[in-house]
PDB file of C-alpha atoms in Angstrom:
ATOM      1  CA  MET A  82     -29.300  -9.128 -49.463  1.00  0.00           C
ATOM      2  CA  VAL A  83     -27.189 -12.038 -50.685  1.00  0.00           C
ATOM      3  CA  GLU A  84     -23.909 -11.624 -52.588  1.00  0.00           C
ATOM      4  CA  LYS A  85     -22.050 -14.649 -53.916  1.00  0.00           C
ATOM      5  CA  GLY A  86     -18.438 -14.967 -54.910  1.00  0.00           C
ATOM      6  CA  HIS A  87     -15.882 -17.545 -55.907  1.00  0.00           C
ATOM      7  CA  ASP A  88     -12.123 -17.461 -55.285  1.00  0.00           C
ATOM      8  CA  ALA A  89     -10.595 -19.170 -58.329  1.00  0.00           C
ATOM      9  CA  GLU A  90      -7.177 -19.678 -56.720  1.00  0.00           C
ATOM     10  CA  THR A  91      -8.340 -21.467 -53.584  1.00  0.00           C
ATOM     11  CA  GLY A  92     -11.675 -22.790 -54.862  1.00  0.00           C
ATOM     12  CA  ARG A  93     -13.569 -21.241 -51.931  1.00  0.00           C
ATOM     13  CA  GLN A  94     -17.196 -20.245 -52.315  1.00  0.00           C
ATOM     14  CA  ILE A  95     -18.070 -17.112 -50.386  1.00  0.00           C
ATOM     15  CA  ILE A  96     -21.589 -15.884 -49.603  1.00  0.00           C
ATOM     16  CA  VAL A  97     -22.014 -12.507 -47.920  1.00  0.00           C
ATOM     17  CA  LEU A  98     -25.349 -11.754 -46.242  1.00  0.00           C
ATOM     18  CA  ARG A  99     -26.393  -8.302 -45.123  1.00  0.00           C
ATOM     19  CA  PRO A 100     -29.683  -6.668 -44.210  1.00  0.00           C
ATOM     20  CA  ASN A 101     -31.446  -4.514 -46.761  1.00  0.00           C
ATOM     21  CA  ALA A 102     -30.596  -0.887 -46.026  1.00  0.00           C
ATOM     22  CA  SER A 103     -32.012   1.637 -48.423  1.00  0.00           C
ATOM     23  CA  LEU A 104     -30.995   4.631 -46.298  1.00  0.00           C
ATOM     24  CA  GLY A 105     -27.254   5.254 -46.052  1.00  0.00           C
ATOM     25  CA  ARG A 106     -25.347   7.578 -43.739  1.00  0.00           C
ATOM     26  CA  ARG A 107     -25.604  10.569 -46.096  1.00  0.00           C
ATOM     27  CA  GLY A 108     -29.332  10.015 -46.657  1.00  0.00           C
ATOM     28  CA  MET A 109     -29.866   9.748 -42.928  1.00  0.00           C
ATOM     29  CA  TRP A 110     -28.207  13.133 -42.294  1.00  0.00           C
ATOM     30  CA  LEU A 111     -30.168  14.730 -45.123  1.00  0.00           C
ATOM     31  CA  LEU A 112     -33.448  13.396 -43.740  1.00  0.00           C
ATOM     32  CA  LEU A 113     -32.540  14.442 -40.187  1.00  0.00           C
ATOM     33  CA  GLY A 114     -31.674  17.935 -41.418  1.00  0.00           C
ATOM     34  CA  LEU A 115     -34.984  18.200 -43.245  1.00  0.00           C
ATOM     35  CA  MET A 116     -36.850  16.943 -40.198  1.00  0.00           C
ATOM     36  CA  ALA A 117     -35.001  19.478 -37.993  1.00  0.00           C
ATOM     37  CA  LEU A 118     -36.186  22.279 -40.286  1.00  0.00           C
ATOM     38  CA  VAL A 119     -39.788  21.058 -40.306  1.00  0.00           C
ATOM     39  CA  MET A 120     -39.955  20.318 -36.570  1.00  0.00           C
ATOM     40  CA  GLY A 121     -38.127  23.532 -35.696  1.00  0.00           C
ATOM     41  CA  GLY A 122     -40.488  25.519 -37.922  1.00  0.00           C
ATOM     42  CA  ILE A 123     -43.559  23.993 -36.318  1.00  0.00           C
ATOM     43  CA  GLY A 124     -42.094  24.569 -32.848  1.00  0.00           C
ATOM     44  CA  ALA A 125     -41.273  28.204 -33.695  1.00  0.00           C
ATOM     45  CA  LEU A 126     -44.783  28.728 -35.076  1.00  0.00           C
ATOM     46  CA  PHE A 127     -46.336  27.475 -31.843  1.00  0.00           C
ATOM     47  CA  ALA A 128     -43.827  29.486 -29.762  1.00  0.00           C
ATOM     48  CA  THR A 129     -44.845  32.710 -31.510  1.00  0.00           C
ATOM     49  CA  ALA A 130     -48.487  31.857 -30.799  1.00  0.00           C
ATOM     50  CA  GLY A 131     -47.675  31.624 -27.089  1.00  0.00           C
ATOM     51  CA  ALA A 132     -47.300  27.858 -26.756  1.00  0.00           C
ATOM     52  CA  TRP A 133     -43.548  28.062 -26.084  1.00  0.00           C
ATOM     53  CA  LEU A 134     -43.488  24.642 -24.368  1.00  0.00           C
ATOM     54  CA  VAL A 135     -43.890  22.951 -27.770  1.00  0.00           C
ATOM     55  CA  MET A 136     -40.341  23.978 -28.745  1.00  0.00           C
ATOM     56  CA  PRO A 137     -38.387  21.802 -26.241  1.00  0.00           C
ATOM     57  CA  PHE A 138     -40.617  18.805 -26.952  1.00  0.00           C
ATOM     58  CA  SER A 139     -40.019  19.288 -30.654  1.00  0.00           C
ATOM     59  CA  GLY A 140     -36.272  19.108 -29.940  1.00  0.00           C
ATOM     60  CA  LEU A 141     -36.735  15.973 -27.848  1.00  0.00           C
ATOM     61  CA  GLU A 142     -38.699  14.382 -30.676  1.00  0.00           C
ATOM     62  CA  TRP A 143     -35.866  15.152 -33.078  1.00  0.00           C
ATOM     63  CA  LEU A 144     -33.307  13.632 -30.697  1.00  0.00           C
ATOM     64  CA  LEU A 145     -35.403  10.471 -30.392  1.00  0.00           C
ATOM     65  CA  LEU A 146     -35.700  10.281 -34.176  1.00  0.00           C
ATOM     66  CA  ALA A 147     -31.910  10.718 -34.549  1.00  0.00           C
ATOM     67  CA  TYR A 148     -31.302   7.952 -31.997  1.00  0.00           C
ATOM     68  CA  CYS A 149     -33.640   5.574 -33.875  1.00  0.00           C
ATOM     69  CA  PHE A 150     -31.906   6.315 -37.186  1.00  0.00           C
ATOM     70  CA  ARG A 151     -28.550   5.663 -35.532  1.00  0.00           C
ATOM     71  CA  LEU A 152     -29.775   2.278 -34.292  1.00  0.00           C
ATOM     72  CA  SER A 153     -31.086   1.461 -37.768  1.00  0.00           C
ATOM     73  CA  LEU A 154     -27.767   2.411 -39.362  1.00  0.00           C
ATOM     74  CA  ARG A 155     -25.892   0.256 -36.873  1.00  0.00           C
ATOM     75  CA  TYR A 156     -28.246  -2.675 -37.537  1.00  0.00           C
ATOM     76  CA  SER A 157     -27.670  -2.370 -41.279  1.00  0.00           C
ATOM     77  CA  ALA A 158     -23.887  -2.718 -40.788  1.00  0.00           C
ATOM     78  CA  ARG A 159     -24.259  -6.366 -39.705  1.00  0.00           C
ATOM     79  CA  ARG A 160     -22.753  -9.013 -41.976  1.00  0.00           C
ATOM     80  CA  GLU A 161     -22.669 -12.790 -42.159  1.00  0.00           C
ATOM     81  CA  VAL A 162     -19.992 -14.399 -44.315  1.00  0.00           C
ATOM     82  CA  ILE A 163     -20.333 -18.073 -45.212  1.00  0.00           C
ATOM     83  CA  THR A 164     -17.128 -19.577 -46.620  1.00  0.00           C
ATOM     84  CA  ILE A 165     -17.258 -23.057 -48.111  1.00  0.00           C
ATOM     85  CA  THR A 166     -14.013 -24.885 -48.877  1.00  0.00           C
ATOM     86  CA  ASP A 167     -13.440 -28.534 -49.794  1.00  0.00           C
ATOM     87  CA  ALA A 168     -13.132 -29.464 -46.109  1.00  0.00           C
ATOM     88  CA  THR A 169     -14.951 -26.825 -44.056  1.00  0.00           C
ATOM     89  CA  VAL A 170     -17.941 -24.538 -43.835  1.00  0.00           C
ATOM     90  CA  GLN A 171     -17.263 -21.379 -41.866  1.00  0.00           C
ATOM     91  CA  VAL A 172     -19.823 -18.802 -40.701  1.00  0.00           C
ATOM     92  CA  GLN A 173     -18.556 -15.434 -39.476  1.00  0.00           C
ATOM     93  CA  ARG A 174     -20.757 -12.703 -38.001  1.00  0.00           C
ATOM     94  CA  GLY A 175     -20.092  -9.147 -37.001  1.00  0.00           C
ATOM     95  CA  GLU A 176     -20.699  -5.507 -37.688  1.00  0.00           C
ATOM     96  CA  ARG A 177     -17.336  -4.146 -38.825  1.00  0.00           C
ATOM     97  CA  ARG A 178     -15.175  -7.183 -38.185  1.00  0.00           C
ATOM     98  CA  PRO A 179     -15.882 -10.841 -37.379  1.00  0.00           C
ATOM     99  CA  GLU A 180     -17.108 -11.029 -33.807  1.00  0.00           C
ATOM    100  CA  GLU A 181     -18.323 -14.625 -33.893  1.00  0.00           C
ATOM    101  CA  THR A 182     -16.965 -17.575 -35.905  1.00  0.00           C
ATOM    102  CA  HIS A 183     -18.422 -21.059 -36.311  1.00  0.00           C
ATOM    103  CA  GLU A 184     -16.706 -23.798 -38.295  1.00  0.00           C
ATOM    104  CA  PHE A 185     -18.099 -27.142 -39.424  1.00  0.00           C
ATOM    105  CA  GLN A 186     -16.716 -30.122 -41.343  1.00  0.00           C
ATOM    106  CA  ARG A 187     -18.253 -29.913 -44.780  1.00  0.00           C
ATOM    107  CA  ALA A 188     -18.769 -33.651 -45.175  1.00  0.00           C
ATOM    108  CA  TRP A 189     -21.015 -33.847 -42.103  1.00  0.00           C
ATOM    109  CA  VAL A 190     -22.740 -30.509 -41.935  1.00  0.00           C
ATOM    110  CA  MET A 191     -26.523 -30.575 -42.370  1.00  0.00           C
ATOM    111  CA  LEU A 192     -28.654 -27.774 -43.718  1.00  0.00           C
ATOM    112  CA  GLN A 193     -32.057 -27.455 -42.090  1.00  0.00           C
ATOM    113  CA  TRP A 194     -34.778 -25.140 -43.282  1.00  0.00           C
ATOM    114  CA  ARG A 195     -37.690 -25.058 -40.848  1.00  0.00           C
ATOM    115  CA  LYS A 196     -40.882 -23.265 -41.642  1.00  0.00           C
ATOM    116  CA  SER A 197     -42.676 -21.797 -38.665  1.00  0.00           C
ATOM    117  CA  PRO A 198     -45.926 -23.512 -37.657  1.00  0.00           C
ATOM    118  CA  ILE A 199     -47.310 -20.048 -36.889  1.00  0.00           C
ATOM    119  CA  ARG A 200     -48.588 -18.257 -39.964  1.00  0.00           C
ATOM    120  CA  GLY A 201     -46.670 -15.103 -40.848  1.00  0.00           C
ATOM    121  CA  ARG A 202     -43.588 -15.871 -38.751  1.00  0.00           C
ATOM    122  CA  PRO A 203     -40.265 -16.259 -40.567  1.00  0.00           C
ATOM    123  CA  SER A 204     -38.670 -19.607 -41.278  1.00  0.00           C
ATOM    124  CA  ARG A 205     -35.268 -20.599 -39.857  1.00  0.00           C
ATOM    125  CA  LEU A 206     -32.267 -21.690 -41.905  1.00  0.00           C
ATOM    126  CA  CYS A 207     -29.653 -23.493 -39.837  1.00  0.00           C
ATOM    127  CA  LEU A 208     -26.351 -25.256 -40.330  1.00  0.00           C
ATOM    128  CA  ARG A 209     -26.082 -28.158 -37.911  1.00  0.00           C
ATOM    129  CA  LEU A 210     -23.402 -30.634 -36.863  1.00  0.00           C
ATOM    130  CA  HIS A 211     -23.105 -32.836 -33.767  1.00  0.00           C
ATOM    131  CA  GLY A 212     -25.691 -30.894 -31.769  1.00  0.00           C
ATOM    132  CA  ARG A 213     -24.218 -27.493 -32.640  1.00  0.00           C
ATOM    133  CA  GLU A 214     -26.483 -25.264 -34.661  1.00  0.00           C
ATOM    134  CA  VAL A 215     -25.994 -21.874 -36.263  1.00  0.00           C
ATOM    135  CA  GLU A 216     -28.864 -19.931 -37.772  1.00  0.00           C
ATOM    136  CA  VAL A 217     -27.935 -17.987 -40.902  1.00  0.00           C
ATOM    137  CA  GLY A 218     -29.773 -15.206 -42.697  1.00  0.00           C
ATOM    138  CA  ARG A 219     -31.998 -14.131 -39.809  1.00  0.00           C
ATOM    139  CA  PHE A 220     -32.371 -10.662 -41.293  1.00  0.00           C
ATOM    140  CA  LEU A 221     -33.245 -11.816 -44.830  1.00  0.00           C
ATOM    141  CA  VAL A 222     -36.760 -11.738 -46.217  1.00  0.00           C
ATOM    142  CA  GLU A 223     -38.459 -15.059 -46.837  1.00  0.00           C
ATOM    143  CA  ALA A 224     -37.739 -15.191 -50.608  1.00  0.00           C
ATOM    144  CA  GLU A 225     -34.030 -14.415 -50.051  1.00  0.00           C
ATOM    145  CA  ARG A 226     -33.819 -17.056 -47.317  1.00  0.00           C
ATOM    146  CA  GLU A 227     -35.414 -19.597 -49.642  1.00  0.00           C
ATOM    147  CA  ALA A 228     -32.923 -18.737 -52.420  1.00  0.00           C
ATOM    148  CA  LEU A 229     -30.061 -18.965 -49.924  1.00  0.00           C
ATOM    149  CA  ALA A 230     -31.264 -22.410 -48.837  1.00  0.00           C
ATOM    150  CA  ARG A 231     -31.243 -23.628 -52.444  1.00  0.00           C
ATOM    151  CA  GLU A 232     -27.783 -22.147 -53.042  1.00  0.00           C
ATOM    152  CA  LEU A 233     -26.323 -23.646 -49.869  1.00  0.00           C
ATOM    153  CA  LYS A 234     -27.857 -27.026 -50.656  1.00  0.00           C
ATOM    154  CA  THR A 235     -26.239 -26.970 -54.100  1.00  0.00           C
ATOM    155  CA  LEU A 236     -22.858 -25.819 -52.802  1.00  0.00           C
ATOM    156  CA  LEU A 237     -22.765 -28.329 -49.956  1.00  0.00           C
ATOM    157  CA  ALA A 238     -23.666 -31.206 -52.285  1.00  0.00           C
ATOM    158  CA  ALA A 239     -21.084 -30.263 -54.939  1.00  0.00           C
ATOM    159  CA  ARG A 240     -17.607 -31.721 -54.718  1.00  0.00           C
TER     160      ARG A 240
END
């Protein structure tokens, strides 16, 4: 998902990239609660029929499902912020705070959009300067990456 903004006072263009996440924290807990009821019910049904060993495995399945949802929620918290000023292009990455920062001179930065030679594999959108390269929008779908490439090309060319 791509969100664009403009700071009128400083003239900075800001683009925030984040993965699509349709399931939030509250939805995750609701779904896990529903799954606990269903899996617990099935386990209890088998336990009353004499197959009591199904119950602990049902609990293990639920724990594995909860762990996978937790990983998905953590993945969806990732952000990339691209800030374009008159002199610089800055890319910051992180989950809750910037953990990685890359800065380029705007006048010399090159935008490269490489389509994969292998059918079905995603393209790569990179900012490049003097041998340094930063890939942006890795978690975007192809149409969003293409729109981001057009937007970045326009913003980098504008003065």
